[in-house]
Short mmCIF file of C-alpha atoms and ligand atoms in Angstrom, two decimals:
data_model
loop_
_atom_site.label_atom_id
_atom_site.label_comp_id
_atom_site.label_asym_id
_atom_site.label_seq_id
_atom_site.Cartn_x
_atom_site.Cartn_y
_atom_site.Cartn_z
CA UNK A 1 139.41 70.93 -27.05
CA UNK A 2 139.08 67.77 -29.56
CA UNK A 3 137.56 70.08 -31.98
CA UNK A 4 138.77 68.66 -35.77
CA UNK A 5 140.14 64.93 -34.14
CA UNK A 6 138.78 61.73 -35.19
CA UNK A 7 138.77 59.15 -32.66
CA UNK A 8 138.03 55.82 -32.71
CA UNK A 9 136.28 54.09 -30.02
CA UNK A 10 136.60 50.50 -29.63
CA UNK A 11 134.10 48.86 -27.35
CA UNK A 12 134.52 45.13 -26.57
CA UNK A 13 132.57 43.06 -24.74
CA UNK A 14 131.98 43.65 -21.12
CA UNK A 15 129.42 44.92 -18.55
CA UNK A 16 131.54 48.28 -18.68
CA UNK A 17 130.27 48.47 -22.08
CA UNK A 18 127.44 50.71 -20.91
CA UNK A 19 129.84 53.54 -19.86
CA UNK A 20 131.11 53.83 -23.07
CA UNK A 21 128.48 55.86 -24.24
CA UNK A 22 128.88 58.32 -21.68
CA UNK A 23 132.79 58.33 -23.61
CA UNK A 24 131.52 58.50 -26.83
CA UNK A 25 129.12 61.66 -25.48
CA UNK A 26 131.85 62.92 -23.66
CA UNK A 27 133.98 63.09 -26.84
CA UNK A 28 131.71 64.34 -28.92
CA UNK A 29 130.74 67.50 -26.42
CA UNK A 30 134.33 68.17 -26.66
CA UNK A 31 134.76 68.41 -30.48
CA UNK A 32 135.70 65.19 -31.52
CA UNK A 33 134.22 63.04 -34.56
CA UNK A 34 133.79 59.49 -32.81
CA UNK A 35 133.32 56.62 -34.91
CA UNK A 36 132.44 53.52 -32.62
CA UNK A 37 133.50 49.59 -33.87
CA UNK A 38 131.40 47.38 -31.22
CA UNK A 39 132.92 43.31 -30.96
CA UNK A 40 130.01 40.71 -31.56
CA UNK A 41 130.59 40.23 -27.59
CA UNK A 42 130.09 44.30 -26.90
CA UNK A 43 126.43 43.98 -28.87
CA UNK A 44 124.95 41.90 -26.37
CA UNK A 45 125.25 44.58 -23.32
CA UNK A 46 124.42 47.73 -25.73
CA UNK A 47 122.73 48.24 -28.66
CA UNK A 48 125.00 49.80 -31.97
CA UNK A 49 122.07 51.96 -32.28
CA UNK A 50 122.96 53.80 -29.22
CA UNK A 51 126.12 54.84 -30.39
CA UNK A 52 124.83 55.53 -33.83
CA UNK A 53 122.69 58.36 -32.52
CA UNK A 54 125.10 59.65 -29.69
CA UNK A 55 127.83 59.86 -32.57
CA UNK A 56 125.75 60.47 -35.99
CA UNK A 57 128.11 58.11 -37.24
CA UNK A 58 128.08 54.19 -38.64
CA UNK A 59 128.78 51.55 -36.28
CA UNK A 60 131.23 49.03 -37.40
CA UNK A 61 130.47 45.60 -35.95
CA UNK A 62 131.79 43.65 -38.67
CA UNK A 63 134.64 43.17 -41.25
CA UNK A 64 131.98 41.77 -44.12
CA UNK A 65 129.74 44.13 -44.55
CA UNK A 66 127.92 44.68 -47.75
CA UNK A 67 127.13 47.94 -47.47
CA UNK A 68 129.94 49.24 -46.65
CA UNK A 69 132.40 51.63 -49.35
CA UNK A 70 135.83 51.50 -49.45
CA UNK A 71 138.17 49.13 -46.69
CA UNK A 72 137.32 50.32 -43.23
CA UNK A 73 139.47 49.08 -41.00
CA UNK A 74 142.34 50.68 -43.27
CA UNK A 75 140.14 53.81 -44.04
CA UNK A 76 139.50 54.01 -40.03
CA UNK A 77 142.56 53.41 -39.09
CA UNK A 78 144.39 56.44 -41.90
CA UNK A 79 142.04 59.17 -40.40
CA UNK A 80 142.27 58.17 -36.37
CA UNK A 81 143.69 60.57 -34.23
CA UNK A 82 143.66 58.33 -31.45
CA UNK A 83 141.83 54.91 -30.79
CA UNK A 84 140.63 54.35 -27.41
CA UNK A 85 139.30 50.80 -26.74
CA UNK A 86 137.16 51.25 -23.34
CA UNK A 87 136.13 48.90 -22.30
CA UNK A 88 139.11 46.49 -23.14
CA UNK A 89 138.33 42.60 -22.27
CA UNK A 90 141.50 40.23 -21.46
CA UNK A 91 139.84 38.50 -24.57
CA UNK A 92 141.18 41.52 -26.64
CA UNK A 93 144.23 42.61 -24.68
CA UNK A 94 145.36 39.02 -25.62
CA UNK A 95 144.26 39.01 -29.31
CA UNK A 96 145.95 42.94 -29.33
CA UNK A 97 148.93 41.66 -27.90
CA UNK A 98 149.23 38.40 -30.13
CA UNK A 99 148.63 39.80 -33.45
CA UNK A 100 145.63 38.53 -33.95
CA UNK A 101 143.26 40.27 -36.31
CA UNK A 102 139.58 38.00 -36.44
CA UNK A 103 137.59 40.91 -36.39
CA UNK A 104 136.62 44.83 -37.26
CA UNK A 105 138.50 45.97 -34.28
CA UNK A 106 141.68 43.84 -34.15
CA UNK A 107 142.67 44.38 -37.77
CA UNK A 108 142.12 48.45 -37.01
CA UNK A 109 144.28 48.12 -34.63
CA UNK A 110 146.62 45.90 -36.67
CA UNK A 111 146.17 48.53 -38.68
CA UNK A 112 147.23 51.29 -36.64
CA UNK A 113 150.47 50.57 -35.71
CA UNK A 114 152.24 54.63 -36.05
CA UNK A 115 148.84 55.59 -33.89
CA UNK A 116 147.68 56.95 -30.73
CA UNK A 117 146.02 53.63 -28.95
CA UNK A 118 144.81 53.83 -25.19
CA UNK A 119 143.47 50.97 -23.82
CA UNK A 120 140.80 51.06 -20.94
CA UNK A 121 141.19 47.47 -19.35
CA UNK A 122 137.99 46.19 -17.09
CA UNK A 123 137.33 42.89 -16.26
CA UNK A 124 137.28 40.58 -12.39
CA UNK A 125 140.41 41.15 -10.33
CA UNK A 126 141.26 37.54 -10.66
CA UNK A 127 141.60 38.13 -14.30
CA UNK A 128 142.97 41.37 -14.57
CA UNK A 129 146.11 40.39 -12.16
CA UNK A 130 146.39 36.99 -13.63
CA UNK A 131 150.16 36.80 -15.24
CA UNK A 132 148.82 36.34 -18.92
CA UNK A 133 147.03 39.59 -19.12
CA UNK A 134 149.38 41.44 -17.05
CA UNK A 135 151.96 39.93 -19.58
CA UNK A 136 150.10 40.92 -22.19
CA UNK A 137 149.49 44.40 -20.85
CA UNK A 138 153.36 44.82 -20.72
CA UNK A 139 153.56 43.96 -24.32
CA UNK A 140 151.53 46.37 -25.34
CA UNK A 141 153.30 49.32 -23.21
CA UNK A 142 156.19 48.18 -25.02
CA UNK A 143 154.75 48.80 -28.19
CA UNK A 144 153.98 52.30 -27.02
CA UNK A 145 149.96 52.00 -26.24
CA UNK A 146 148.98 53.69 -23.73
CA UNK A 147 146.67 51.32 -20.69
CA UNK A 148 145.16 53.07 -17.97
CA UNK A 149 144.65 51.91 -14.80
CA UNK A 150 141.55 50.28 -13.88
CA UNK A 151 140.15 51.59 -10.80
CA UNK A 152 139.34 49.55 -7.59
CA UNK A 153 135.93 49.31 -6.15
CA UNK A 154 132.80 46.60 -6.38
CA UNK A 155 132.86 44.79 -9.50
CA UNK A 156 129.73 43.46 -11.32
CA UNK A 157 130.85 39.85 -10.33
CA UNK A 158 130.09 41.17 -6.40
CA UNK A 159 133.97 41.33 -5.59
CA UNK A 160 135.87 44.16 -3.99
CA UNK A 161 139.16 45.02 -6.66
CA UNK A 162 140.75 46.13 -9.46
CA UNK A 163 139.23 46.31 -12.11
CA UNK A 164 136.73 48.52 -12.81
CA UNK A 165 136.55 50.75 -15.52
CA UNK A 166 137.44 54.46 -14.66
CA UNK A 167 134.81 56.97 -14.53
CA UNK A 168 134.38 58.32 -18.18
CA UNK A 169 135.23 61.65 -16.96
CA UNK A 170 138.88 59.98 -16.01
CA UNK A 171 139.24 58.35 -19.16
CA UNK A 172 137.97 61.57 -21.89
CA UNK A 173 140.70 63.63 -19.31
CA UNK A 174 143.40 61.27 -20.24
CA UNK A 175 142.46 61.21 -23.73
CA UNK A 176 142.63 65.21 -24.01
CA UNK A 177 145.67 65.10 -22.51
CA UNK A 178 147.31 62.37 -24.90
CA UNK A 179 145.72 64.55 -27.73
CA UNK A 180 145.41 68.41 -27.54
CA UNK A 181 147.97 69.80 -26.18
CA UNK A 182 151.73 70.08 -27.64
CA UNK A 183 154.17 68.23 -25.45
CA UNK A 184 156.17 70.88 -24.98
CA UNK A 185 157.13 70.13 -20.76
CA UNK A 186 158.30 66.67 -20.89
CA UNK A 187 159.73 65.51 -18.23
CA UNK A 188 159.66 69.02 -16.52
CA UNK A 189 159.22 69.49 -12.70
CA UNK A 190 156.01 72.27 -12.41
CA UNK A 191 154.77 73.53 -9.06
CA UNK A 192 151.64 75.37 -9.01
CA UNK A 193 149.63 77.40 -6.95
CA UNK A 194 146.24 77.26 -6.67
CA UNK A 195 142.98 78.49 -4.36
CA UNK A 196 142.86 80.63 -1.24
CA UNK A 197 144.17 80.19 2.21
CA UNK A 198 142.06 80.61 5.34
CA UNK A 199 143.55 82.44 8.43
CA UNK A 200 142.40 81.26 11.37
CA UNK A 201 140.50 83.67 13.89
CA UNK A 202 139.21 81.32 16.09
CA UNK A 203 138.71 77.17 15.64
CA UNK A 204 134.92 78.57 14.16
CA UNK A 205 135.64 81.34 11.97
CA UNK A 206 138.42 82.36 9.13
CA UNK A 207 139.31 85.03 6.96
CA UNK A 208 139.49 83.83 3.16
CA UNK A 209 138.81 85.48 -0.32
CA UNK A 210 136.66 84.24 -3.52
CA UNK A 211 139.21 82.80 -5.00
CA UNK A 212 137.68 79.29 -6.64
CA UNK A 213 140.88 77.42 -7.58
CA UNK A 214 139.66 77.05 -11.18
CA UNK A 215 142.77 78.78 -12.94
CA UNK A 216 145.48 76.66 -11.07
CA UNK A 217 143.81 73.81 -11.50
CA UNK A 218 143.57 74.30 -15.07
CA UNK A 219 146.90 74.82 -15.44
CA UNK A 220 147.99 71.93 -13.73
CA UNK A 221 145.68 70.11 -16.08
CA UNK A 222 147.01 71.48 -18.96
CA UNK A 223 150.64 71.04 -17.49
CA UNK A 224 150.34 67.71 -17.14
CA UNK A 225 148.97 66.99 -20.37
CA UNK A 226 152.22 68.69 -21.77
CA UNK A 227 153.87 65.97 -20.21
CA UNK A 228 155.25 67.98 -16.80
CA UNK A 229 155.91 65.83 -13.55
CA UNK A 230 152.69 68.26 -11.77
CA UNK A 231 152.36 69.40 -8.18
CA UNK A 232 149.58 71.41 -7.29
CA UNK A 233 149.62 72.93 -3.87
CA UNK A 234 146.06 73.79 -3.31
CA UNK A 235 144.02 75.62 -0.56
CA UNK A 236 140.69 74.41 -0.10
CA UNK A 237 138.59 74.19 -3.27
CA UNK A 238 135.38 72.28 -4.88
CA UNK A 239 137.35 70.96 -7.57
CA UNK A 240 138.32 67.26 -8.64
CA UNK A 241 142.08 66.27 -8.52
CA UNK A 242 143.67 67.02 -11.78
CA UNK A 243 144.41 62.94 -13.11
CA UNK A 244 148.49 62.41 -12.98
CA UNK A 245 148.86 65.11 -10.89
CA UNK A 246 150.54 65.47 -6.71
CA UNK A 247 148.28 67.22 -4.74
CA UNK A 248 149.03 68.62 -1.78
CA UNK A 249 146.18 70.43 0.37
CA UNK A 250 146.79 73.57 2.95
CA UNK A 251 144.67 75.99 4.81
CA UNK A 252 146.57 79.18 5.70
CA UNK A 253 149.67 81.27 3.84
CA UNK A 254 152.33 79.62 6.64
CA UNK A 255 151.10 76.31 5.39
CA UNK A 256 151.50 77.01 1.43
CA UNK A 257 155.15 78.75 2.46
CA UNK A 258 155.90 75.62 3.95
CA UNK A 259 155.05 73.21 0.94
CA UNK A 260 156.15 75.17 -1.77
CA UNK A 261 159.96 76.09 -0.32
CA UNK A 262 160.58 72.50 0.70
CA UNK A 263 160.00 71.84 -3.19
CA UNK A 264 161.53 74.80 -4.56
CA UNK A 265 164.80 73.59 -5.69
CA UNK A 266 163.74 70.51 -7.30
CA UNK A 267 161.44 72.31 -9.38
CA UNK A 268 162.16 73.72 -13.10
CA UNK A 269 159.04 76.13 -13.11
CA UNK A 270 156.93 77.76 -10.53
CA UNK A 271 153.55 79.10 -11.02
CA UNK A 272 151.74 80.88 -8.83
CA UNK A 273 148.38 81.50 -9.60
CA UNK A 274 146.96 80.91 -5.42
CA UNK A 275 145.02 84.06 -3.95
CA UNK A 276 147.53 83.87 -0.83
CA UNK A 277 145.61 86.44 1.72
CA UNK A 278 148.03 88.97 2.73
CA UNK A 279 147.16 88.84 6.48
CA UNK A 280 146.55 87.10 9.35
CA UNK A 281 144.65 87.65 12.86
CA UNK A 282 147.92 88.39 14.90
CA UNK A 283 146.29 86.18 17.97
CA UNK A 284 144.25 82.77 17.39
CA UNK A 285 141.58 82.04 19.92
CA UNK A 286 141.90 78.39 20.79
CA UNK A 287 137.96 78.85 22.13
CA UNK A 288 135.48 80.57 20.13
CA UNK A 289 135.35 83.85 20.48
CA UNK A 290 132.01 84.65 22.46
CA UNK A 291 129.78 87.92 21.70
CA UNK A 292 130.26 90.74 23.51
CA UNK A 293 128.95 94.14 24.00
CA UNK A 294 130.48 96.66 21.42
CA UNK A 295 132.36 96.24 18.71
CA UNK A 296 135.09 93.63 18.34
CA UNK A 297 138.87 94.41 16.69
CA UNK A 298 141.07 91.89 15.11
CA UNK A 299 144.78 92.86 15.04
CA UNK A 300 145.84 91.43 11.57
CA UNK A 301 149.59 90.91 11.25
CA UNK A 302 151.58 90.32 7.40
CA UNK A 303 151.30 86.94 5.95
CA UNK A 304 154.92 86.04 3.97
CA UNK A 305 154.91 86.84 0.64
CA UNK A 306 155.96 83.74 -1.06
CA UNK A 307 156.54 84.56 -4.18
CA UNK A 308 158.76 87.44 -3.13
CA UNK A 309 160.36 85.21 -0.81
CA UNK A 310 160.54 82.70 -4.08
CA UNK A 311 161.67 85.72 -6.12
CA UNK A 312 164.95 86.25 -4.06
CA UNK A 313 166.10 82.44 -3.37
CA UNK A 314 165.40 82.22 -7.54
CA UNK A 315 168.27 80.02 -8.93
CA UNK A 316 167.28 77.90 -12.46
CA UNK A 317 164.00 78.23 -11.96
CA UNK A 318 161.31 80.08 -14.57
CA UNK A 319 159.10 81.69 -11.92
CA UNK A 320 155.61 83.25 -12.61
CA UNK A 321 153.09 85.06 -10.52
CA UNK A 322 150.13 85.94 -11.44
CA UNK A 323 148.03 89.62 -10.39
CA UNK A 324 144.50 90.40 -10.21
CA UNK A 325 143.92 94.46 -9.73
CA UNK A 326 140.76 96.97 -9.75
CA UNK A 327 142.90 99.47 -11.17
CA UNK A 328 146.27 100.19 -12.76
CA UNK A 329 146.58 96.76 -14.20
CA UNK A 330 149.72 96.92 -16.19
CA UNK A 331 151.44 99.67 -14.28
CA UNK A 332 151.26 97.37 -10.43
CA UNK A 333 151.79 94.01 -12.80
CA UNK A 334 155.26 95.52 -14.02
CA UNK A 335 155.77 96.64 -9.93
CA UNK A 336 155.23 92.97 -9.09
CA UNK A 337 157.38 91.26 -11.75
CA UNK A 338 159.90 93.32 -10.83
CA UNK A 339 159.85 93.72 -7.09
CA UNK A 340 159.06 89.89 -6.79
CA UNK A 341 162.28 89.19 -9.18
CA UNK A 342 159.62 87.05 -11.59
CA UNK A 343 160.19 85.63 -15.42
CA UNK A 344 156.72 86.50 -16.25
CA UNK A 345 153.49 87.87 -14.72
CA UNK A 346 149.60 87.11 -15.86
CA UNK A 347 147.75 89.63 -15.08
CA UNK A 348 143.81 90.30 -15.02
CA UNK A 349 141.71 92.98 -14.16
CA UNK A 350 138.45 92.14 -11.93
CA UNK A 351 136.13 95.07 -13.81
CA UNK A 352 136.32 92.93 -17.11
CA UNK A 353 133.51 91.01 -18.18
CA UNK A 354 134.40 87.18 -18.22
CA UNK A 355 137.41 87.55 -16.16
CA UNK A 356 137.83 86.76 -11.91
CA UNK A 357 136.80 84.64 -9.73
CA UNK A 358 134.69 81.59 -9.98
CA UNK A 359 133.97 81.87 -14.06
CA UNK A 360 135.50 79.42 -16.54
CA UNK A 361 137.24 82.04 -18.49
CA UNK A 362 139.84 84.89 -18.21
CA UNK A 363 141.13 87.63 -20.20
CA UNK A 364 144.49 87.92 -19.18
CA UNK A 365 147.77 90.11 -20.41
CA UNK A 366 151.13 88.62 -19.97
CA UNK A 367 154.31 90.42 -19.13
CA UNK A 368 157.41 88.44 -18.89
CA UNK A 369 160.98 90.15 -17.74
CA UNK A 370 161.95 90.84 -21.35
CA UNK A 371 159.23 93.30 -21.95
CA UNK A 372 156.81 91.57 -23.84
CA UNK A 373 153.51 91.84 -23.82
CA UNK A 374 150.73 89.58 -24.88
CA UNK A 375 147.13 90.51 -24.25
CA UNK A 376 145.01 87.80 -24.95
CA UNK A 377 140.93 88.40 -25.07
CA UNK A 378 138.66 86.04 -23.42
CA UNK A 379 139.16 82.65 -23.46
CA UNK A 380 138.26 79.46 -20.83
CA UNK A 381 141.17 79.03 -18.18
CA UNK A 382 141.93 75.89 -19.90
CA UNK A 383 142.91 77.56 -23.37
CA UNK A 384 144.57 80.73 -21.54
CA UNK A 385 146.35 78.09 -19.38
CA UNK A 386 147.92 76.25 -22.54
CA UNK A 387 149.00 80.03 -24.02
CA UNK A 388 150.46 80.69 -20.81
CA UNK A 389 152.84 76.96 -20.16
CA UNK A 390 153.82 77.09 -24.29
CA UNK A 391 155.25 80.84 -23.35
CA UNK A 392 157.05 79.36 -20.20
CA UNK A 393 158.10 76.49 -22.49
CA UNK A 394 159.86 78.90 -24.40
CA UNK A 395 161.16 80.65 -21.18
CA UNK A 396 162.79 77.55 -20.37
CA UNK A 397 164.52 76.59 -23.08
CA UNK A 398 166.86 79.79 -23.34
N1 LIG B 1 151.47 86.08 -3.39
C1 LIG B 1 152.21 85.26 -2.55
N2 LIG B 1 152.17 85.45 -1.20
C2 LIG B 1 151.42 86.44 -0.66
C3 LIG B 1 150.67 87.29 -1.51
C4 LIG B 1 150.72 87.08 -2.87
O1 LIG B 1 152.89 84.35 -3.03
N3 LIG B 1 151.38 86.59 0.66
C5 LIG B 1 151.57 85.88 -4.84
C6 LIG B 1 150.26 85.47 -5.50
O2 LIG B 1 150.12 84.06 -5.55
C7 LIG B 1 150.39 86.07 -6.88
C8 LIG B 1 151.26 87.30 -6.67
O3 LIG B 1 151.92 87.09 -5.43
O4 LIG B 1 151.06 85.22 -7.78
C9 LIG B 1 150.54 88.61 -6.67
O5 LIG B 1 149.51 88.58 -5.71
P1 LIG B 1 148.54 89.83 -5.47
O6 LIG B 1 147.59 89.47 -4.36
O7 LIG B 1 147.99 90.32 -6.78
O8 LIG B 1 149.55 90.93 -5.03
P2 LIG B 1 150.27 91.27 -3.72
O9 LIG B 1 151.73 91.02 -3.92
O10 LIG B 1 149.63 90.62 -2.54
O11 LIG B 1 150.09 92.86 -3.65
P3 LIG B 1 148.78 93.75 -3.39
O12 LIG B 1 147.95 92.99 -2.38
O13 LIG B 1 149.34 95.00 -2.86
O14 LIG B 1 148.09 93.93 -4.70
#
């Protein structure tokens, strides 16, 4: 997903330090090229050599050195996709903020100025919320960097606050999404669908399918990092919460009606990639059901189908379903786009390899109302997500 980006990792001096080698691992699974500049402060809680051999790359922990070619700061600065200074000490927010270029890392940034710079501030609460570095902090926003929010937990001081550094995980996410994806939904109000529902039988037992969540999620990942305002209403899954994004959890198909209509109409594109079960035990034991001799019926009644219901209150909005058959793939896809009054249908069959339920990829064709069709061969649910929101992009725009 970083594949061909050069990213700069600045690491200053605090306990945090450690966890930016899980970053700079983290990056470098995903693609990137990651060259690391360490302060003289970030050397004393890790060793450069760490980073040299997670990144294959130089260290740069100082503006004289010898044996270096060329001007690095300049040189690193020209070929950074992004910088990313995690952890960031008030000690450098302030130098950032005033100018101040002492060392390998503030004159790269000085450096930098028409770059991609996301600052990872972790330090004591008392510090982080005291008015110079939140003043500080402000400046930089205004000059367009991008800070992310520490998180809140025990710090190493012993306190309970802000101002811990985000899981790696958090902060790679938020990288990707400042990075590799064209922001081509800014601003844009996207609902989307995601997971099965569970209809009650009894308060033990449900009715469900395999449905894993994995392809909504992804593209409310991907939607967000195209710069949509994201909801994602989800039925239960195993799956983090997509960073930036509203989440809103049901169980059953009434639930999921509920959510998405009271949302419709503020919404600019709905996508609904959920495994919505189409039925429902018609009675719901309030006791569980006991055994009995014989055989035991459940009367199933109709769920509603929301995205027909979606379909015929459709005003401005792009809307997209998606269809998973055993058979007939493109013949029921064109039914559904056009019985459920959609913009565009993704549809995948469950008898190909690499596509369905619970995998990290797809193979998916699109149809959209116009008649085209795209078939696009296997790919992970993160790639086929950003084909799918660049099509709607263009959806939305005529
Ligand atoms: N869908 C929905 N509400 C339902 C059933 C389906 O909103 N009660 C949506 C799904 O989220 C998906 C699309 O409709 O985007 C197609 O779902 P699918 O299960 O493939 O088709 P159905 O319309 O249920 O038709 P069938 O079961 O006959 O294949």
């Amino acid at each position: 997903m970083l594949k061909g980006k050069n990213i700069v990792l600045g690491v200053t001096g605090g306990i945090a330090a450690y966890k930016a080698c899980d970053i700079a691992s983290r990056l470098i699974k995903l693609g990137a090229e990651v060259h690391v500049i360490m302060t003289r402060a970030a050397c004393e809680f890790v060793a450069p050599l760490t980073f040299k051999s997670l990144t294959g790359n130089k260290v740069h922990t100082s503006l004289f050195d010898e044996n270096e070619e060329g001007v690095p700061h300049i040189d690193l600065a020209r070929k950074a996709d992004a910088i990313l200074i995690a952890p960031a000490t008030a000690n450098f927010i302030a130098k950032a903020a005033g100018g101040i270029g002492d060392d390998m890392l503030s004159t790269t940034i000085l450096a930098a100025n028409d770059k991609k710079i996301i600052i990872s501030p972790a330090m004591n609460t008392h510090m982080y919320e005291n008015k110079v570095v939140q003043e500080n902090l402000e400046k930089l926003r205004g000059r367009g960097f991008v800070v992310i929010k520490p998180a809140t937990g025990r710090l190493a001081c012993g306190a309970e606050g802000v101002g811990k550094l985000p899981e790696p995980g958090e902060i790679v996410e938020r990288v990707v999404m400042e990075l590799a994806f064209e922001k081509n939904l800014l601003g844009k109000r996207v609902l989307i669908t995601a997971g099965p529902t569970q209809e009650a039988i009894d308060p033990v037992r449900y009715i469900t399918n395999h449905s894993t969540g994995k392809m909504g999620y992804a593209l409310a990942r991907v939607a967000k990092a195209k710069g949509a305002n994201v909801t994602l209403v989800t039925g239960k899954t195993n799956l983090p919460a997509p960073v930036g994004v509203d989440v809103v959890e049901i169980t059953s198909a009434r639930d999921m009606f509920r959510e998405v209509t009271e949302r419709y109409f503020e919404q600019d594109i709905v996508i609904k990639a959920a495994a919505v079960a189409d039925f429902k035990p018609k009675n719901v034991n309030d006791k569980k059901t006991k055994k009995e001799n014989g055989e035991l019926n459940i009367e199933l009644d109709r769920t509603d189908d929301i995205l027909k219901y979606l379909g015929q209150k459709k005003a401005h909005q792009v809307l997209v379903g998606f269809c998973m058959e055993t058979e007939n793939l493109i013949e029921n896809a064109k039914k559904k786009l056009e019985g459920k009054n959609l913009d565009m249908i993704c549809a995948n069959s469950l008898t190909v390899p690499g596509a369905g339920f619970g995998v990290d990829t797809n193979v998916l064709t699109i149809l959209t109302k116009d008649g085209e069709k795209m078939e696009l061969p296997m790919d992970t649910k993160e790639n086929l997500a950003a084909v799918i929101l660049d099509k709607i992009a263009t959806i939305n725009e005529q």
